[in-house]
Amino acid sequence: STESSLHITLTVPTSDYCWGVQMVKQLNSDLRSGLLTPDLQSLCQASLAESLAGDAPKDELDGKFQEMLSRFLSNLSAEAVVKGFESRMAKTNLGQDQQFSQLSEGSGNVLITRNRRVRLMYGVTCFCEEGSREAIFGRADGRCMRMEITPSSSKLIRSLTDTPQWVRDLPCSDSFERLCILHILLDAGVIQVFLRGPEESLEMPQR
């Protein structure tokens, strides 16, 4: 959207910021960074049921657990935990800055494809009857915009909600028309385009 908006986030410290949780996150990071030997890494990925039902003596498993713990503790320090936390926060902040830059540049630089998700912009509602030649977009403050549309586009427009949907799943008989309609709605500032998939995470393994 080309319309400016202000969002205020109030952050209340929770258990996620305690030392215990951060040490668990640090352990997870260490496990993905090559701290363990190949056989210990294999044990971490092994099925618990198979390990308990196997022929390996329990004392052998206990020894491997102790070795893993020893390696983790040798790499554990308050400084390492804090640095890991700061690194994760930096990635989160970077992602937020990138999203802000993309929105600040305007919708002209956003390309909608079938593999992206869209939804109605926050606070926007839509009224459109199937087969209609008009769609009405409204905001909570009472403002509304009437848009002339083609009857073939009404089914797509009325399917838009505040829940992200894949572009490829939106109802439209012509895939090119679907993209054209969405770009028009994006330029009008009534839909939001998600540049990341729901499975993508800003947190990346540390090297």
Tab-separated table of C-alpha atoms in Angstrom:
chain	number	residue	atom	x	y	z
A	1	SER	CA	0.000	0.000	0.000
A	2	THR	CA	1.131	3.572	-0.662
A	3	GLU	CA	-0.783	4.872	2.369
A	4	SER	CA	1.353	5.549	5.431
A	5	SER	CA	0.496	3.818	8.684
A	6	LEU	CA	1.894	3.766	12.208
A	7	HIS	CA	2.184	0.560	14.225
A	8	ILE	CA	3.230	0.527	17.877
A	9	THR	CA	4.465	-2.697	19.463
A	10	LEU	CA	4.505	-3.048	23.248
A	11	THR	CA	6.969	-5.726	24.315
A	12	VAL	CA	6.476	-7.347	27.704
A	13	PRO	CA	9.372	-9.553	28.914
A	14	THR	CA	8.269	-13.184	29.097
A	15	SER	CA	9.847	-16.507	29.892
A	16	ASP	CA	11.270	-16.558	26.334
A	17	TYR	CA	13.904	-14.102	27.542
A	18	CYS	CA	15.025	-16.064	30.584
A	19	TRP	CA	18.421	-17.758	30.749
A	20	GLY	CA	16.935	-21.250	30.674
A	21	VAL	CA	15.110	-20.751	27.369
A	22	GLN	CA	18.095	-18.999	25.822
A	23	MET	CA	20.414	-21.854	26.822
A	24	VAL	CA	18.059	-24.310	25.091
A	25	LYS	CA	18.179	-22.127	21.958
A	26	GLN	CA	21.965	-22.050	22.246
A	27	LEU	CA	22.054	-25.840	22.474
A	28	ASN	CA	19.878	-26.089	19.369
A	29	SER	CA	22.232	-23.721	17.556
A	30	ASP	CA	25.277	-25.734	18.654
A	31	LEU	CA	23.707	-28.971	17.449
A	32	ARG	CA	23.309	-27.467	13.973
A	33	SER	CA	26.759	-25.911	13.853
A	34	GLY	CA	28.894	-29.067	13.729
A	35	LEU	CA	29.760	-29.201	17.426
A	36	LEU	CA	29.048	-32.942	17.618
A	37	THR	CA	30.881	-35.813	15.986
A	38	PRO	CA	29.048	-37.660	13.167
A	39	ASP	CA	28.052	-40.573	15.428
A	40	LEU	CA	26.648	-38.238	18.089
A	41	GLN	CA	24.829	-36.228	15.428
A	42	SER	CA	23.360	-39.495	14.131
A	43	LEU	CA	22.204	-40.395	17.644
A	44	CYS	CA	20.394	-37.050	17.955
A	45	GLN	CA	18.420	-37.861	14.789
A	46	ALA	CA	17.740	-41.498	15.708
A	47	SER	CA	14.326	-42.748	16.800
A	48	LEU	CA	13.952	-42.981	20.579
A	49	ALA	CA	11.892	-46.175	20.287
A	50	GLU	CA	14.471	-47.864	18.052
A	51	SER	CA	17.339	-46.868	20.342
A	52	LEU	CA	15.611	-48.259	23.438
A	53	ALA	CA	14.576	-51.445	21.646
A	54	GLY	CA	17.981	-51.992	20.053
A	55	ASP	CA	20.914	-54.065	21.191
A	56	ALA	CA	23.013	-51.101	22.300
A	57	PRO	CA	23.660	-51.291	26.066
A	58	LYS	CA	22.026	-48.546	28.101
A	59	ASP	CA	25.429	-47.716	29.562
A	60	GLU	CA	26.673	-46.975	26.024
A	61	LEU	CA	23.787	-44.579	25.439
A	62	ASP	CA	24.442	-42.921	28.790
A	63	GLY	CA	28.076	-42.462	27.793
A	64	LYS	CA	27.132	-40.778	24.526
A	65	PHE	CA	24.703	-38.469	26.337
A	66	GLN	CA	27.433	-37.513	28.778
A	67	GLU	CA	29.789	-36.810	25.875
A	68	MET	CA	27.186	-34.601	24.178
A	69	LEU	CA	26.581	-32.739	27.428
A	70	SER	CA	30.303	-32.312	27.975
A	71	ARG	CA	30.762	-30.837	24.485
A	72	PHE	CA	27.847	-28.475	25.017
A	73	LEU	CA	29.076	-27.322	28.425
A	74	SER	CA	32.592	-26.736	27.105
A	75	ASN	CA	31.115	-24.318	24.589
A	76	LEU	CA	28.639	-22.724	27.005
A	77	SER	CA	29.194	-19.329	28.588
A	78	ALA	CA	27.133	-16.297	29.460
A	79	GLU	CA	28.838	-14.432	26.624
A	80	ALA	CA	27.966	-17.173	24.098
A	81	VAL	CA	24.309	-17.196	25.184
A	82	VAL	CA	24.056	-13.403	24.936
A	83	LYS	CA	25.777	-13.353	21.539
A	84	GLY	CA	23.406	-16.046	20.261
A	85	PHE	CA	20.422	-14.040	21.488
A	86	GLU	CA	21.723	-10.847	19.872
A	87	SER	CA	22.332	-12.714	16.601
A	88	ARG	CA	18.744	-14.005	16.506
A	89	MET	CA	17.371	-10.552	17.297
A	90	ALA	CA	19.562	-9.037	14.569
A	91	LYS	CA	18.090	-11.447	12.005
A	92	THR	CA	14.572	-10.589	13.144
A	93	ASN	CA	15.284	-6.847	12.959
A	94	LEU	CA	16.884	-7.239	9.532
A	95	GLY	CA	13.805	-9.010	8.216
A	96	GLN	CA	11.544	-6.285	9.602
A	97	ASP	CA	13.747	-3.575	8.069
A	98	GLN	CA	13.608	-5.314	4.687
A	99	GLN	CA	9.825	-5.548	4.833
A	100	PHE	CA	9.602	-1.869	5.774
A	101	SER	CA	11.892	-0.905	2.871
A	102	GLN	CA	9.809	-2.923	0.440
A	103	LEU	CA	6.608	-1.255	1.628
A	104	SER	CA	8.250	2.186	1.586
A	105	GLU	CA	9.315	1.724	-2.023
A	106	GLY	CA	5.687	1.407	-3.050
A	107	SER	CA	3.725	-1.351	-4.739
A	108	GLY	CA	5.350	-0.697	-8.115
A	109	ASN	CA	8.316	-2.860	-7.122
A	110	VAL	CA	6.214	-5.752	-5.818
A	111	LEU	CA	5.597	-8.513	-8.332
A	112	ILE	CA	2.634	-10.760	-7.636
A	113	THR	CA	3.086	-14.352	-8.756
A	114	ARG	CA	1.007	-17.485	-8.344
A	115	ASN	CA	3.341	-18.662	-5.578
A	116	ARG	CA	2.788	-15.679	-3.292
A	117	ARG	CA	0.054	-15.053	-0.772
A	118	VAL	CA	-2.332	-12.117	-0.533
A	119	ARG	CA	-5.006	-10.879	1.823
A	120	LEU	CA	-7.085	-7.767	2.384
A	121	MET	CA	-5.059	-4.960	3.932
A	122	TYR	CA	-5.464	-4.721	7.694
A	123	GLY	CA	-8.657	-2.806	8.513
A	124	VAL	CA	-10.106	-3.120	5.004
A	125	THR	CA	-13.393	-4.881	4.271
A	126	CYS	CA	-14.834	-5.794	0.899
A	127	PHE	CA	-18.396	-6.146	-0.349
A	128	CYS	CA	-18.913	-7.623	-3.789
A	129	GLU	CA	-21.713	-9.791	-5.116
A	130	GLU	CA	-20.861	-12.542	-7.567
A	131	GLY	CA	-21.436	-11.333	-11.107
A	132	SER	CA	-21.491	-7.695	-10.004
A	133	ARG	CA	-19.807	-4.847	-11.869
A	134	GLU	CA	-18.847	-3.020	-8.684
A	135	ALA	CA	-16.799	-3.771	-5.577
A	136	ILE	CA	-16.927	-1.633	-2.445
A	137	PHE	CA	-13.902	-1.465	-0.143
A	138	GLY	CA	-14.365	0.108	3.269
A	139	ARG	CA	-12.300	1.097	6.302
A	140	ALA	CA	-13.217	1.218	9.969
A	141	ASP	CA	-13.199	5.036	9.944
A	142	GLY	CA	-16.102	5.071	7.476
A	143	ARG	CA	-14.156	5.789	4.311
A	144	CYS	CA	-15.024	3.648	1.318
A	145	MET	CA	-13.966	3.238	-2.281
A	146	ARG	CA	-16.196	2.034	-5.089
A	147	MET	CA	-14.399	0.259	-7.918
A	148	GLU	CA	-15.812	-0.687	-11.280
A	149	ILE	CA	-14.986	-4.302	-12.106
A	150	THR	CA	-15.828	-6.904	-14.701
A	151	PRO	CA	-18.318	-9.638	-13.753
A	152	SER	CA	-15.620	-12.260	-14.342
A	153	SER	CA	-13.450	-10.745	-11.607
A	154	SER	CA	-16.187	-10.571	-8.957
A	155	LYS	CA	-15.701	-14.144	-7.731
A	156	LEU	CA	-12.008	-13.536	-7.079
A	157	ILE	CA	-12.572	-10.209	-5.325
A	158	ARG	CA	-15.322	-11.533	-3.056
A	159	SER	CA	-13.057	-14.441	-2.039
A	160	LEU	CA	-10.463	-12.085	-0.502
A	161	THR	CA	-10.409	-12.030	3.308
A	162	ASP	CA	-8.064	-10.960	6.098
A	163	THR	CA	-6.528	-14.455	6.005
A	164	PRO	CA	-3.541	-14.925	3.655
A	165	GLN	CA	-4.338	-17.097	0.629
A	166	TRP	CA	-2.152	-18.456	-2.139
A	167	VAL	CA	-2.616	-16.540	-5.380
A	168	ARG	CA	-2.806	-19.806	-7.324
A	169	ASP	CA	-5.818	-20.893	-5.242
A	170	LEU	CA	-7.930	-17.774	-5.800
A	171	PRO	CA	-10.960	-18.466	-8.028
A	172	CYS	CA	-10.484	-17.140	-11.556
A	173	SER	CA	-10.838	-18.931	-14.885
A	174	ASP	CA	-7.929	-17.029	-16.436
A	175	SER	CA	-4.572	-17.003	-14.628
A	176	PHE	CA	-3.416	-13.828	-16.395
A	177	GLU	CA	-6.615	-12.001	-15.447
A	178	ARG	CA	-6.093	-13.126	-11.839
A	179	LEU	CA	-2.658	-11.471	-11.697
A	180	CYS	CA	-3.911	-8.289	-13.407
A	181	ILE	CA	-6.785	-7.928	-10.937
A	182	LEU	CA	-4.494	-8.386	-7.953
A	183	HIS	CA	-1.991	-5.822	-9.230
A	184	ILE	CA	-4.817	-3.299	-9.634
A	185	LEU	CA	-5.977	-3.987	-6.071
A	186	LEU	CA	-2.400	-3.685	-4.817
A	187	ASP	CA	-2.000	-0.297	-6.493
A	188	ALA	CA	-5.284	0.763	-4.895
A	189	GLY	CA	-3.861	-0.124	-1.477
A	190	VAL	CA	-6.543	-2.610	-0.474
A	191	ILE	CA	-4.524	-5.839	-0.442
A	192	GLN	CA	-1.267	-6.943	1.141
A	193	VAL	CA	1.243	-9.213	-0.607
A	194	PHE	CA	3.381	-11.624	1.419
A	195	LEU	CA	6.864	-11.994	-0.030
A	196	ARG	CA	7.687	-14.937	2.250
A	197	GLY	CA	5.951	-18.267	2.551
A	198	PRO	CA	4.543	-19.391	5.920
A	199	GLU	CA	7.231	-22.047	6.203
A	200	GLU	CA	10.097	-19.584	5.779
A	201	SER	CA	11.846	-18.411	8.922
A	202	LEU	CA	14.020	-15.401	9.542
A	203	GLU	CA	16.183	-17.492	11.828
A	204	MET	CA	19.043	-19.181	9.974
A	205	PRO	CA	21.668	-21.668	11.189
A	206	GLN	CA	24.781	-20.012	12.529
A	207	ARG	CA	28.058	-20.795	10.813
